[in-house]
Every structure is written in structure tokens, then in C-alpha cells.
Amino acid sequence: MCNDHPTDLTRRVLLGTGALAASAAFTGGFVTPAAAQSSTSAPNAISPSEALQRLVDGNERYVNNVSRNVDFSADRVSRAAAQYPFAGFVSCADSRIAPELAFDQGPGEVFVVRLAGNFVDENGLASIEFGVAVLGIPLLVVLGHSGCGAIAATIDVIENGTELPGHLPGLVNALKPGVEKALAEKPEDALKAATAENVRYNVERLKTATPIVADAVAAGTVQVVGGVYDIATGKVELL
């Protein structure tokens, strides 16, 4: 039975995807899950701009310590049946930031991919593609933060030739493009500039990630933005 389940699940997903592709409305070659229900029935069937405003408002509540998401048992039963996140995040693994809390969103409202340095790799991209193509997420956010250790380590490697242990060099290599671009400008605050440039670099990576995300962006059904979270204040600055 255990061996049969993944096969059955894969078959159901593939059949469902085929049926959706055959019958749902296409927008620039991109099929949204909401089209299988209706264009307005899904709770997250909102515009990217409305989704962004929800995050902006939520962060303001968080900064002012008036968060409204305090009962995490609410709607637990209904969430067992389905999820409808309205925003997807590529966020740092730093323990001092949690996008759900920073934007005052409850369970089921945001879909988060986290790894040190908040960069887009193939596995993270696959997760984001699932969020866009299957869950119908209209907004993607690359979220960096102040005092990022991964960015600081990358600067150290670039400027001082420091050798890192284990698999850390692979992480640094993924962060180098954005960090090197920032350092080339010789900024007064290298860490701050590199953090922001790394976010911008990965925003562009998502925007141009074919076929799923890039097609959705071109169709106007998905927007990709970047931001930097200030650990001391809790405020997110959109870039």
C-alpha cells in the first residue's frame, strides 16, 4: 500500500493537470488553478496589487504591535481540505524573521521557501512553481534582512579569500552574483548594499524563470517584488 500511494498520487496529479490544460482558460499560455473552479471562487483569486497591499498593511500592524493573528487554531479544520496562499516568499532561514509574523498573516495565507541568503535555486524554484501553477499564488516576494550572515560571509570570501567548510562554498557561490555587483559600486555600507542587490538579483531570476513564473508574470497574473526586513524595527522596505 505504501508503495502504491505515490504512484497513484502522481497519476492523479498528471491526469488533473492534463484535464486542466485541456479545459481551462489560457492566459498567454499559462493556466491558473482558479480557472478550474471559477475566476473568482478561490479565496486567493485576487490581483497582485491587492495581495501586496495586504502584506504592506500586515507589516504595519506587526511594527505597531497590533497584530490580529493570535488564534492559530481558527479555521484549522477547513484548512485541512485545501490551501489558498495569496503570497509566496523566498526568505532567509535566519531564525529572527518569520514572514508569517512579519506580515501578520495566519496559517494558510503565505507559502514560504526559506534558505540562508534568500536566493533562488532549482529546488526553491520548483516549490515556487508549485505555488504559482497549482496553488494560484498571485504575488511572489524575495525577502532579505538586515545583518544577514550569509551575505556577510560571501563578502568575506570575495574580499579576503576566506575558505569556508562543508557545503557553505556552494551557498556563497549562489550569492556571489548580486553581492559582487553591489561591491563593484564600492558602497559605504557593503553589507546593506549587498543585501539589497542580492534581493534584486533574485527578483529578476524569478521574473525570468521559464516556463511557469515568467509566463505568469508576462500574463499579468503574478507580480514579483523584493524587500528587506529590518530586524531591529520589524519594518520591511520594499525595493
Short mmCIF file of C-alpha atoms in Angstrom, two decimals:
data_model
loop_
_atom_site.label_atom_id
_atom_site.label_comp_id
_atom_site.label_asym_id
_atom_site.label_seq_id
_atom_site.Cartn_x
_atom_site.Cartn_y
_atom_site.Cartn_z
CA MET A 1 0.00 0.00 0.00
CA CYS A 2 2.77 2.46 0.90
CA ASN A 3 4.48 1.88 -2.44
CA ASP A 4 1.25 2.33 -4.37
CA HIS A 5 0.30 5.69 -2.89
CA PRO A 6 2.98 7.89 -4.50
CA THR A 7 2.24 6.35 -7.90
CA ASP A 8 -1.49 6.87 -7.51
CA LEU A 9 -0.93 10.42 -6.35
CA THR A 10 1.36 11.18 -9.28
CA ARG A 11 -1.18 9.70 -11.69
CA ARG A 12 -3.98 11.80 -10.22
CA VAL A 13 -1.87 14.96 -10.44
CA LEU A 14 -0.89 14.29 -14.04
CA LEU A 15 -4.43 13.44 -15.07
CA GLY A 16 -5.74 16.51 -13.29
CA THR A 17 -3.13 18.68 -14.93
CA GLY A 18 -4.00 17.28 -18.34
CA ALA A 19 -7.68 17.90 -17.82
CA LEU A 20 -6.98 21.43 -16.65
CA ALA A 21 -4.81 22.14 -19.66
CA ALA A 22 -7.48 20.83 -21.96
CA SER A 23 -10.43 22.67 -20.48
CA ALA A 24 -9.31 25.74 -18.55
CA ALA A 25 -8.88 29.24 -19.91
CA PHE A 26 -5.40 30.15 -21.05
CA THR A 27 -3.75 33.48 -20.48
CA GLY A 28 -0.59 33.85 -22.50
CA GLY A 29 -0.15 30.09 -22.39
CA PHE A 30 -0.41 29.99 -18.60
CA VAL A 31 -3.16 28.08 -16.81
CA THR A 32 -4.24 29.13 -13.33
CA PRO A 33 -5.77 26.69 -10.84
CA ALA A 34 -8.57 29.15 -10.19
CA ALA A 35 -9.75 28.60 -13.75
CA ALA A 36 -10.63 25.03 -12.85
CA GLN A 37 -13.08 26.33 -10.23
CA SER A 38 -14.04 29.78 -11.47
CA SER A 39 -12.18 33.00 -11.94
CA THR A 40 -13.34 34.35 -8.60
CA SER A 41 -14.19 31.44 -6.31
CA ALA A 42 -10.78 30.77 -4.77
CA PRO A 43 -10.00 32.87 -1.66
CA ASN A 44 -6.64 33.85 -3.16
CA ALA A 45 -8.07 34.81 -6.55
CA ILE A 46 -7.06 38.44 -6.06
CA SER A 47 -4.87 40.82 -8.04
CA PRO A 48 -1.14 41.02 -7.35
CA SER A 49 -1.59 44.64 -6.22
CA GLU A 50 -4.26 43.66 -3.70
CA ALA A 51 -2.02 40.89 -2.40
CA LEU A 52 0.86 43.34 -1.98
CA GLN A 53 -1.36 45.78 -0.11
CA ARG A 54 -2.36 43.01 2.29
CA LEU A 55 1.30 42.46 3.08
CA VAL A 56 2.02 46.16 3.49
CA ASP A 57 -0.92 46.54 5.87
CA GLY A 58 0.08 43.42 7.78
CA ASN A 59 3.65 44.61 8.25
CA GLU A 60 2.38 47.93 9.55
CA ARG A 61 0.27 46.10 12.14
CA TYR A 62 3.27 43.99 13.12
CA VAL A 63 5.56 47.00 13.51
CA ASN A 64 2.94 48.75 15.66
CA ASN A 65 2.39 45.61 17.75
CA VAL A 66 -1.29 45.35 16.86
CA SER A 67 -1.16 42.02 15.04
CA ARG A 68 -4.57 40.45 14.63
CA ASN A 69 -3.46 36.88 14.00
CA VAL A 70 -3.32 35.49 17.52
CA ASP A 71 -5.67 32.49 17.38
CA PHE A 72 -3.82 29.90 15.31
CA SER A 73 -6.48 27.26 15.87
CA ALA A 74 -9.07 29.26 13.94
CA ASP A 75 -10.18 27.58 10.71
CA ARG A 76 -7.86 24.64 11.32
CA VAL A 77 -10.44 22.11 10.16
CA SER A 78 -11.22 23.96 6.93
CA ARG A 79 -7.50 24.29 6.15
CA ALA A 80 -7.17 20.52 6.24
CA ALA A 81 -9.09 20.31 2.96
CA ALA A 82 -7.17 22.89 0.91
CA GLN A 83 -4.79 25.84 0.98
CA TYR A 84 -5.10 29.19 -0.76
CA PRO A 85 -2.00 31.29 -0.01
CA PHE A 86 -2.06 34.73 -1.60
CA ALA A 87 1.70 35.36 -1.43
CA GLY A 88 4.81 33.25 -1.90
CA PHE A 89 8.15 34.07 -0.28
CA VAL A 90 11.79 33.28 -0.91
CA SER A 91 13.07 34.19 2.54
CA CYS A 92 16.23 33.75 4.57
CA ALA A 93 16.48 30.89 7.06
CA ASP A 94 17.55 33.34 9.79
CA SER A 95 15.64 32.48 12.98
CA ARG A 96 14.94 36.14 13.73
CA ILE A 97 12.50 36.61 10.88
CA ALA A 98 9.31 34.73 10.09
CA PRO A 99 7.35 36.11 7.12
CA GLU A 100 4.06 34.92 8.59
CA LEU A 101 4.64 37.04 11.69
CA ALA A 102 6.36 39.97 9.97
CA PHE A 103 3.35 40.46 7.71
CA ASP A 104 0.73 39.44 10.28
CA GLN A 105 -0.66 36.55 8.29
CA GLY A 106 -2.20 33.39 9.64
CA PRO A 107 -1.69 29.75 8.65
CA GLY A 108 -2.53 29.03 5.04
CA GLU A 109 -2.09 32.61 3.85
CA VAL A 110 1.57 32.64 2.76
CA PHE A 111 3.72 29.99 1.10
CA VAL A 112 7.34 30.24 2.26
CA VAL A 113 10.58 28.85 0.85
CA ARG A 114 13.46 29.52 3.24
CA LEU A 115 17.20 29.10 2.94
CA ALA A 116 20.20 31.10 4.11
CA GLY A 117 20.70 34.10 1.85
CA ASN A 118 17.20 34.01 0.28
CA PHE A 119 18.32 33.03 -3.19
CA VAL A 120 16.57 31.06 -5.92
CA ASP A 121 17.93 27.61 -6.74
CA GLU A 122 16.33 24.79 -8.72
CA ASN A 123 14.61 23.21 -5.73
CA GLY A 124 13.30 26.50 -4.41
CA LEU A 125 12.14 27.46 -7.89
CA ALA A 126 10.24 24.17 -8.18
CA SER A 127 8.46 24.97 -4.93
CA ILE A 128 7.59 28.45 -6.17
CA GLU A 129 6.36 27.00 -9.45
CA PHE A 130 4.08 24.69 -7.48
CA GLY A 131 2.77 27.70 -5.60
CA VAL A 132 2.03 29.59 -8.80
CA ALA A 133 0.77 26.79 -11.05
CA VAL A 134 -1.10 24.67 -8.50
CA LEU A 135 -1.99 26.97 -5.61
CA GLY A 136 -2.69 30.07 -7.67
CA ILE A 137 -0.40 32.49 -5.82
CA PRO A 138 -0.61 35.99 -7.38
CA LEU A 139 2.37 37.60 -5.60
CA LEU A 140 5.96 36.47 -5.05
CA VAL A 141 8.33 38.21 -2.63
CA VAL A 142 12.10 37.82 -2.28
CA LEU A 143 12.76 38.89 1.30
CA GLY A 144 16.21 39.74 2.61
CA HIS A 145 17.02 41.16 6.02
CA SER A 146 19.46 43.36 7.88
CA GLY A 147 22.60 41.78 9.30
CA CYS A 148 22.42 38.71 7.06
CA GLY A 149 25.21 36.29 7.98
CA ALA A 150 25.15 34.55 4.61
CA ILE A 151 25.68 37.83 2.78
CA ALA A 152 28.41 38.85 5.25
CA ALA A 153 30.19 35.53 4.69
CA THR A 154 30.01 36.00 0.93
CA ILE A 155 31.56 39.46 1.24
CA ASP A 156 34.32 37.96 3.40
CA VAL A 157 35.06 35.28 0.81
CA ILE A 158 35.15 37.78 -2.05
CA GLU A 159 37.24 40.41 -0.30
CA ASN A 160 39.51 38.26 1.88
CA GLY A 161 39.61 34.87 0.17
CA THR A 162 38.28 33.16 3.29
CA GLU A 163 37.75 29.41 2.88
CA LEU A 164 34.52 28.07 4.36
CA PRO A 165 33.91 24.47 5.50
CA GLY A 166 31.41 21.88 4.34
CA HIS A 167 28.81 22.89 1.77
CA LEU A 168 28.99 26.59 2.59
CA PRO A 169 31.07 27.42 -0.52
CA GLY A 170 28.12 26.31 -2.66
CA LEU A 171 25.85 28.71 -0.84
CA VAL A 172 28.36 31.53 -1.25
CA ASN A 173 28.66 30.84 -4.97
CA ALA A 174 24.89 31.22 -5.31
CA LEU A 175 25.05 34.60 -3.59
CA LYS A 176 28.07 35.97 -5.43
CA PRO A 177 26.33 37.49 -8.48
CA GLY A 178 24.29 40.01 -6.50
CA VAL A 179 26.97 40.63 -3.89
CA GLU A 180 29.73 41.20 -6.45
CA LYS A 181 27.55 43.67 -8.33
CA ALA A 182 26.98 45.64 -5.14
CA LEU A 183 30.65 45.62 -4.13
CA ALA A 184 31.67 46.88 -7.56
CA GLU A 185 29.96 50.16 -6.70
CA LYS A 186 32.15 50.49 -3.58
CA PRO A 187 29.21 51.31 -1.29
CA GLU A 188 29.68 52.97 2.07
CA ASP A 189 27.76 50.14 3.78
CA ALA A 190 28.79 47.00 1.92
CA LEU A 191 26.51 44.62 3.83
CA LYS A 192 23.41 46.75 3.37
CA ALA A 193 24.09 47.32 -0.32
CA ALA A 194 24.90 43.67 -0.98
CA THR A 195 21.75 42.53 0.84
CA ALA A 196 19.57 44.75 -1.32
CA GLU A 197 21.34 43.82 -4.55
CA ASN A 198 21.02 40.12 -3.77
CA VAL A 199 17.27 40.63 -3.39
CA ARG A 200 17.06 42.50 -6.71
CA TYR A 201 19.10 39.82 -8.46
CA ASN A 202 16.78 37.05 -7.27
CA VAL A 203 13.67 39.06 -8.10
CA GLU A 204 14.91 39.16 -11.68
CA ARG A 205 15.69 35.45 -11.59
CA LEU A 206 12.11 34.72 -10.62
CA LYS A 207 10.64 37.11 -13.17
CA THR A 208 12.51 35.36 -15.97
CA ALA A 209 12.18 31.78 -14.69
CA THR A 210 10.63 29.92 -17.59
CA PRO A 211 8.21 28.50 -18.26
CA ILE A 212 5.83 28.85 -15.32
CA VAL A 213 6.74 32.02 -13.43
CA ALA A 214 7.90 34.02 -16.44
CA ASP A 215 4.70 33.19 -18.33
CA ALA A 216 2.56 34.20 -15.36
CA VAL A 217 4.45 37.48 -14.99
CA ALA A 218 4.05 38.19 -18.71
CA ALA A 219 0.32 37.46 -18.44
CA GLY A 220 -0.01 39.86 -15.50
CA THR A 221 -1.38 37.20 -13.17
CA VAL A 222 1.73 37.20 -10.97
CA GLN A 223 3.92 40.03 -9.70
CA VAL A 224 7.41 39.59 -8.23
CA VAL A 225 8.73 42.12 -5.72
CA GLY A 226 11.63 42.38 -3.30
CA GLY A 227 12.02 43.71 0.20
CA VAL A 228 14.43 43.92 3.12
CA TYR A 229 13.30 43.27 6.69
CA ASP A 230 14.93 45.34 9.43
CA ILE A 231 15.47 43.03 12.38
CA ALA A 232 15.64 45.88 14.91
CA THR A 233 12.35 47.52 13.91
CA GLY A 234 10.40 44.80 12.13
CA LYS A 235 9.79 47.15 9.20
CA VAL A 236 10.01 45.82 5.65
CA GLU A 237 11.33 48.20 3.00
CA LEU A 238 10.13 47.32 -0.49
CA LEU A 239 12.78 47.71 -3.17
#
